Coordinates of C-alpha atoms in Angstrom, one line a residue:
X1 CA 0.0 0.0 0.0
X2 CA 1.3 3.3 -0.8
X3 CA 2.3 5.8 2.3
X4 CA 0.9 9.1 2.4
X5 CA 3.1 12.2 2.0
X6 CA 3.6 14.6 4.4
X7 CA 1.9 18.0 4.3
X8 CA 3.2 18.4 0.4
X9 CA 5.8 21.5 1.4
X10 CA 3.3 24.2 1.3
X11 CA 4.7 27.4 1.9
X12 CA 2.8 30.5 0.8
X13 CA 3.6 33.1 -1.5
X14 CA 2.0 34.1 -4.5
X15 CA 2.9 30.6 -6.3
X16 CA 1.0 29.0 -4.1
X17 CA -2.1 29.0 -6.2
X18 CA 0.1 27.3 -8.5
X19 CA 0.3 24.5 -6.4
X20 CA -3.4 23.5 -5.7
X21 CA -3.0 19.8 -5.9
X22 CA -0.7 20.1 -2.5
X23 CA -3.7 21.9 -1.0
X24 CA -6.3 18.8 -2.2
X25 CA -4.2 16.5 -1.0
X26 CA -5.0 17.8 2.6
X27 CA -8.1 18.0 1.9
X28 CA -8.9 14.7 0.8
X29 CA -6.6 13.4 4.1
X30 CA -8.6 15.0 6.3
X31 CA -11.9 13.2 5.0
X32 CA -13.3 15.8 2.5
X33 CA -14.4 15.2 -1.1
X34 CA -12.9 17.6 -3.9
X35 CA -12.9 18.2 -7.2
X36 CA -9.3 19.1 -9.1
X37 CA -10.6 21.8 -11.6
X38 CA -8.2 22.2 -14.8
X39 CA -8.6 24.8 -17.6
X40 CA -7.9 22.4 -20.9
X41 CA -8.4 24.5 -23.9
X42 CA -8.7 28.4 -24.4
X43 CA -10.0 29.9 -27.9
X44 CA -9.1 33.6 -28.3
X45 CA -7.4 35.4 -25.6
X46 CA -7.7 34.6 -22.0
X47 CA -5.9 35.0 -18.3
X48 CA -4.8 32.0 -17.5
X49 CA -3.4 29.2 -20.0
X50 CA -4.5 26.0 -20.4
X51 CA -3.0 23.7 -17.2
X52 CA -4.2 26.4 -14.7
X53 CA -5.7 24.4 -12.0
X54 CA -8.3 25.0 -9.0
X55 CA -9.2 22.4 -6.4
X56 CA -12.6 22.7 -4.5
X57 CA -13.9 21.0 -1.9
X58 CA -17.4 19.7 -1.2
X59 CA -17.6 22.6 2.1
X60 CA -17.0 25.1 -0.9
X61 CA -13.2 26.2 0.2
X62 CA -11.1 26.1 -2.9
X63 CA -7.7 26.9 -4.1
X64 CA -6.0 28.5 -7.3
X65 CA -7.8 30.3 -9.8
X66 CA -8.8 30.4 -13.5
X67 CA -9.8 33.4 -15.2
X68 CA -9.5 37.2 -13.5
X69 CA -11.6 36.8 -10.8
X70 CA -15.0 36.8 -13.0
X71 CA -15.8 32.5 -12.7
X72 CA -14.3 31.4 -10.0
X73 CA -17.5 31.4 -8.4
X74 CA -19.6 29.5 -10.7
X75 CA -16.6 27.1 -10.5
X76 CA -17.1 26.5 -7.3
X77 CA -21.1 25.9 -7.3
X78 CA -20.2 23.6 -10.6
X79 CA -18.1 21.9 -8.4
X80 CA -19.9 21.0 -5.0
X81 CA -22.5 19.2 -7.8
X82 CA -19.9 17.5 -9.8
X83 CA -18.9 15.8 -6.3
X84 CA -23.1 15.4 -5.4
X85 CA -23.9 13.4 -8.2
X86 CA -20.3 11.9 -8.4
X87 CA -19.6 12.5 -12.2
X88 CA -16.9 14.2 -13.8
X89 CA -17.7 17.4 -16.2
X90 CA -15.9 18.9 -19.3
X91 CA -17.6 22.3 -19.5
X92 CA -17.5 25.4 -22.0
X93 CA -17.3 28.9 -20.7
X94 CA -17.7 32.1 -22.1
X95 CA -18.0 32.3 -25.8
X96 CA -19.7 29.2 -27.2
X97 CA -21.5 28.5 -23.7
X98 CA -24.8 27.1 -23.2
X99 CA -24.7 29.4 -19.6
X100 CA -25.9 32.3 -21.2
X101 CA -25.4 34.1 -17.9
X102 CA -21.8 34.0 -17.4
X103 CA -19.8 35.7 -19.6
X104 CA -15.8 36.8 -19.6
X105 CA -14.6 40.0 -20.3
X106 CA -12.0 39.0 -22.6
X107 CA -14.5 37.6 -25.1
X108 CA -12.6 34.4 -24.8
X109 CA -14.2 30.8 -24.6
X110 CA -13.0 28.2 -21.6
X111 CA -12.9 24.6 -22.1
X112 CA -13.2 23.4 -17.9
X113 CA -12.9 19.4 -17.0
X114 CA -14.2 19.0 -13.5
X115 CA -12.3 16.0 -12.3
X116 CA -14.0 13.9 -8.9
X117 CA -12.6 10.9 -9.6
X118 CA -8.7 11.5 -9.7
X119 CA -8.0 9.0 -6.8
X120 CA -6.1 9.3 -3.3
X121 CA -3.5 7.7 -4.5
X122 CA -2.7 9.8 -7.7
X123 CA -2.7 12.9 -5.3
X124 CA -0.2 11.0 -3.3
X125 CA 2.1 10.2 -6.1
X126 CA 1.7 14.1 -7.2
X127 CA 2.6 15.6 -4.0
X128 CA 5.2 12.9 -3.4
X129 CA 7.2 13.4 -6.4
X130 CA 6.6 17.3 -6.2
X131 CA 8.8 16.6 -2.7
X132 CA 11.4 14.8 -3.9
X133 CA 11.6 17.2 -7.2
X134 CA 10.5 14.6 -10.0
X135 CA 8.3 16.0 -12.8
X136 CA 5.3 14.2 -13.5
X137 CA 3.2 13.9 -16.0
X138 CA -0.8 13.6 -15.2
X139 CA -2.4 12.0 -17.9
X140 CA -6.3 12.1 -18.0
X141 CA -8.6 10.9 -20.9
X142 CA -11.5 13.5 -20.5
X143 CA -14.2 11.0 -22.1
X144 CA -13.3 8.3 -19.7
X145 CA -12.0 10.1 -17.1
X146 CA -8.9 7.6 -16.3
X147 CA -6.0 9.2 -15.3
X148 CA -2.3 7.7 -14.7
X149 CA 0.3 9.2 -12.8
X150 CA 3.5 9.1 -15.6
X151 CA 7.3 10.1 -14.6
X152 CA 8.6 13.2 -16.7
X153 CA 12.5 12.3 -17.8
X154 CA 13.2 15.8 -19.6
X155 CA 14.7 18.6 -18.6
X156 CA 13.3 21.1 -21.2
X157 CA 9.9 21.3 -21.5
X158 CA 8.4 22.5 -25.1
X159 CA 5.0 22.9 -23.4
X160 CA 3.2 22.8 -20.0
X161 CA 0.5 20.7 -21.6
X162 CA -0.1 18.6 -24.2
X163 CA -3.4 17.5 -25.7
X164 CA -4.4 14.8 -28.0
X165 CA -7.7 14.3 -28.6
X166 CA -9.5 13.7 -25.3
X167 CA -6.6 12.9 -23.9
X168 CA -4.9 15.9 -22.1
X169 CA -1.5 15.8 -19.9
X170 CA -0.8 18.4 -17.1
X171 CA 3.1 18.4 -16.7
X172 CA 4.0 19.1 -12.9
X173 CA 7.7 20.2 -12.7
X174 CA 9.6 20.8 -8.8
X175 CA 9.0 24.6 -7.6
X176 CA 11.3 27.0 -8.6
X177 CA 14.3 26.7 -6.0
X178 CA 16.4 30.1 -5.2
X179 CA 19.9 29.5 -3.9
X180 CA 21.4 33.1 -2.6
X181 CA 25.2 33.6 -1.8
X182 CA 26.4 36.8 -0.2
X183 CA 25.7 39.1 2.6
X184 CA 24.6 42.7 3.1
X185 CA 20.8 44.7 2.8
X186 CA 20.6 43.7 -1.0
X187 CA 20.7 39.9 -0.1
X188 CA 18.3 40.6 2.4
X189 CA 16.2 42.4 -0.3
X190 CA 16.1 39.4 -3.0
X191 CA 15.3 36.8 0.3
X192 CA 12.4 39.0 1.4
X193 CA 11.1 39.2 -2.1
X194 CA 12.1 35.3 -3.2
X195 CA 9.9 34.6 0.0
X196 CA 6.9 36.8 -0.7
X197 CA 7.0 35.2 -4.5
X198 CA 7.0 31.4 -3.1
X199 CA 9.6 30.7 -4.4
X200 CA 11.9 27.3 -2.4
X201 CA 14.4 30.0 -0.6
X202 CA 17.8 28.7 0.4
X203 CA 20.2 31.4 1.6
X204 CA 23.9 31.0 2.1
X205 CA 25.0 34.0 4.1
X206 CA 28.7 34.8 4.5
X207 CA 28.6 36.9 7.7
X208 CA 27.0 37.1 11.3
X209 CA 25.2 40.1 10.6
X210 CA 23.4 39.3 7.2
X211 CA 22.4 35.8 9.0
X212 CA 20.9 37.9 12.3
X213 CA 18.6 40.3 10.2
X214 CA 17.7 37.0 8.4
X215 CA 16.4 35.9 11.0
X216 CA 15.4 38.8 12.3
X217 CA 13.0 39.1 9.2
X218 CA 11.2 35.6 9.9
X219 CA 13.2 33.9 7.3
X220 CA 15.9 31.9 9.4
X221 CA 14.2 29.0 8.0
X222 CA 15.7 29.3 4.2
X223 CA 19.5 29.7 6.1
X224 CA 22.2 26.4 5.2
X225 CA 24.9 25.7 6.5
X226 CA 26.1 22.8 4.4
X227 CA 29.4 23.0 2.0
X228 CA 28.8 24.3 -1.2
X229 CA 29.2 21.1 -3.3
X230 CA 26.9 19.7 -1.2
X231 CA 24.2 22.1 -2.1
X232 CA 24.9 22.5 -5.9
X233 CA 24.6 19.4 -6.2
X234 CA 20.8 19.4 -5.2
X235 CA 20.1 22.1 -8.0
X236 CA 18.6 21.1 -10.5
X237 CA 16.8 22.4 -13.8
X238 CA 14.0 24.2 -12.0
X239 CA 16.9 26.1 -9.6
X240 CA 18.2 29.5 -9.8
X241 CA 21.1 31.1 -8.1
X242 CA 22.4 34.5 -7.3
X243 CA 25.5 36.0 -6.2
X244 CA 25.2 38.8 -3.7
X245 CA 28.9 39.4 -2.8
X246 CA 30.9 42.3 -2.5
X247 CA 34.5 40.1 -1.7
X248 CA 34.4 39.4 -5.9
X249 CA 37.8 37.0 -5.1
X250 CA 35.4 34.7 -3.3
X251 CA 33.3 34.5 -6.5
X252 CA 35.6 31.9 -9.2
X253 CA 35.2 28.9 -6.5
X254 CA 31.0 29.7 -6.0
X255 CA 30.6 30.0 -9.9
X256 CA 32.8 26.9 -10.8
X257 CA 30.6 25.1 -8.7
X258 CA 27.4 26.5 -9.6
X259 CA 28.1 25.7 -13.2
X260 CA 28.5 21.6 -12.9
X261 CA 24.9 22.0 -11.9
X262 CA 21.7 22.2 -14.3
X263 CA 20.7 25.3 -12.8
X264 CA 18.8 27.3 -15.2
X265 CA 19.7 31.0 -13.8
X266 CA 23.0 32.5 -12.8
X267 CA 23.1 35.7 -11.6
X268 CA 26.2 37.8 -10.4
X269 CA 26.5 41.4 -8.7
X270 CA 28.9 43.6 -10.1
X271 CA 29.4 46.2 -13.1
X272 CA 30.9 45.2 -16.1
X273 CA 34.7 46.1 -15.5
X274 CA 33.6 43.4 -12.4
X275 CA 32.6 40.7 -15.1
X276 CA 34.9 40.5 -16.7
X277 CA 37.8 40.1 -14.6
X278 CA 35.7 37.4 -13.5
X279 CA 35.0 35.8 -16.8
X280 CA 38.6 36.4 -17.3
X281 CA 39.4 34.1 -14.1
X282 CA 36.9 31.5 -15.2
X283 CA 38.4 31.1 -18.4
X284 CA 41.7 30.8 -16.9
X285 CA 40.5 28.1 -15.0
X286 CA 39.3 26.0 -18.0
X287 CA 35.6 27.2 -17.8
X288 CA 34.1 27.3 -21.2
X289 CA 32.7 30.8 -23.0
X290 CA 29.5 28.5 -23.2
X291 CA 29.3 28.3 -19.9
X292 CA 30.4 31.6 -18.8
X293 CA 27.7 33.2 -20.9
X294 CA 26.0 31.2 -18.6
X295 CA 26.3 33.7 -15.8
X296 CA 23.9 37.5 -16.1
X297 CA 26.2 40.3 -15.2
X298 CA 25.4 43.0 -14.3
X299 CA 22.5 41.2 -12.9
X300 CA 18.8 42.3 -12.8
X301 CA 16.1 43.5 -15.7
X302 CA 17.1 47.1 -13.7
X303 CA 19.7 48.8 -15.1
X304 CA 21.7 50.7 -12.8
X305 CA 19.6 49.4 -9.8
X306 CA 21.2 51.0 -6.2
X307 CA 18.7 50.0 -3.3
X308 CA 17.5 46.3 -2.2
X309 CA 14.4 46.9 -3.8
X310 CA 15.2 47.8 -7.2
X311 CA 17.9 45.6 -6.9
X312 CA 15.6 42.1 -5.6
X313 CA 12.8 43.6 -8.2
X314 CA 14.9 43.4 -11.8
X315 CA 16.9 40.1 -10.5
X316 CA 14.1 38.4 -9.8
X317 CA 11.9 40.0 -12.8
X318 CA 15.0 38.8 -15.1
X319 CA 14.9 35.2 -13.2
X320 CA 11.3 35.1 -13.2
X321 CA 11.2 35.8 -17.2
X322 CA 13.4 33.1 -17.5
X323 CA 11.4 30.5 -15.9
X324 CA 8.6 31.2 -17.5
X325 CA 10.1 30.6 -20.8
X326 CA 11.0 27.1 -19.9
X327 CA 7.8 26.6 -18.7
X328 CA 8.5 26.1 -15.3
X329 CA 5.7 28.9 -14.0
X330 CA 2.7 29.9 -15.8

């Protein structure tokens, strides 16, 4: 018999509609019925892309959302009777609706499966996977309404879905992980914003009094201690790293490191007379151009960015960007 996961590493943020199956999990451990909503075909323009997820319960609390804040609602009433008379629903929204009442502002039409059947288990396997960052592939054939639990072996993703016929697949990759280096207010500034985002923080702080005002700011939690090899090699293709040191010596070892791993965002503090002499050092050192173009210098969609916040906004904007084009947020 398969164990159950723990609580599915929910941790807030703004992603955390992102991650609704996590919060139906619980849900459906604690005895409630609930219905994973999934938004499987847009025509014309729309909000939300097709994959965007909501899960409601039979008590009407739900999670995630699928258009601007105009049908979540009628989701939710949808949903309590798709788990009352215990059949799934593929539903048409907006344009092309037979609900004449309901209408989005965008003009587009919605395509909406109602899934009550996805099982105990599958939600297990999700969350489970999702803890041990594995992608997974949820494959559901919307005329049955079968669905399989499938391990995802890439590492670039072409699309976050894919549909064939009535069979549609919801690809769930690990959540965005955020390693910071450094020390100093603008460190500070890129945790307090990584943490507000959702993002899987890990902070690496080189002195006492960066790791105090850490903690001081409720995030002693996303401090490691652990050697550096030990922690690059835990990043993977959904991980993201950022340099926030003024000592630039210190810099060749971190980046050496940080390029063996798959992680799909380097970031480095520093002007461009800074990069590169660090480049230069790299390259010395055998590192590849490839790879050193691997790096963003001078880091952050900001240019010329001198406090914390513009600094934490345009690195994380750029970073952000980034992810989204491989797919790994919506």
């Amino acid at each position: 018999m398969m164990a159950d996961p723990g609580p599915g590493g929910l941790s807030g943020g703004l992603l955390a509609d992102e991650d609704v199956v996590s919060q139906m999990w619980q849900w459906v451990a604690d005895g409630r019925r609930a219905v994973l909503v999934t938004l499987v075909g847009v025509h014309g323009g729309a909000p939300r892309a097709p994959g965007a997820q909501m899960a409601v319960a039979d008590d009407g609390r739900h999670a995630g959302y699928l258009s601007g804040g105009c049908l979540e609602q009628a989701i939710v009433l949808e949903a309590q009777d798709v788990i009352s008379k215990e059949q799934n629903r593929l539903l048409r929204y907006g344009k092309g609706s037979p609900y004449i009442d309901i209408r989005l502002p965008c003009g587009s039409g919605l395509d909406i499966y109602f899934d009550q059947s996805i099982t105990r288990q599958h939600l297990a396997e999700l969350v489970r996977n999702r803890d041990r960052r594995q992608t997974t592939l949820l494959r559901t054939d919307l005329q049955t309404g079968q669905s399989v639990v499938v391990p995802f072996a890439g590492k670039i993703l072409r699309e976050a879905t894919l549909c064939a016929g009535d069979i549609f697949e919801r690809i769930y990759t690990p959540p965005v992980q955020l390693l910071l280096v450094g020390s100093g207010p603008g460190l500070l500034g890129l945790a307090s914003l990584g943490a507000a985002l959702g993002l899987s923080l890990r902070v690496l702080a080189v002195d006492d009094p960066t790791r105090v005002a850490l903690i001081s700011h409720g995030l002693g939690p996303s401090l490691v201690e652990m050697p550096l090899s030990e922690i690059t090699a835990e990043m993977d293709f959904a991980s993201a790293a950022v340099l926030v040191l003024h000592d630039h010596e210190r810099e060749p070892d971190i980046l050496s490191e940080l390029l063996r791993s798959d992680c799909f965002y380097i970031g480095a503090l520093g002007n461009h007379a800074v990069h590169r002499a660090r480049l230069a050092e790299l390259m010395r050192r055998g590192i590849s151009e490839t790879d050193c173009r691997r790096i963003r210098a001078p880091v952050g969609a900001i240019s010329g960015a001198k406090s914390k916040a513009t600094l934490a906004v345009g690195v994380l904007m750029e970073m952000m960007d980034e992810a989204k084009a491989r797919h790994l947020v919506p």
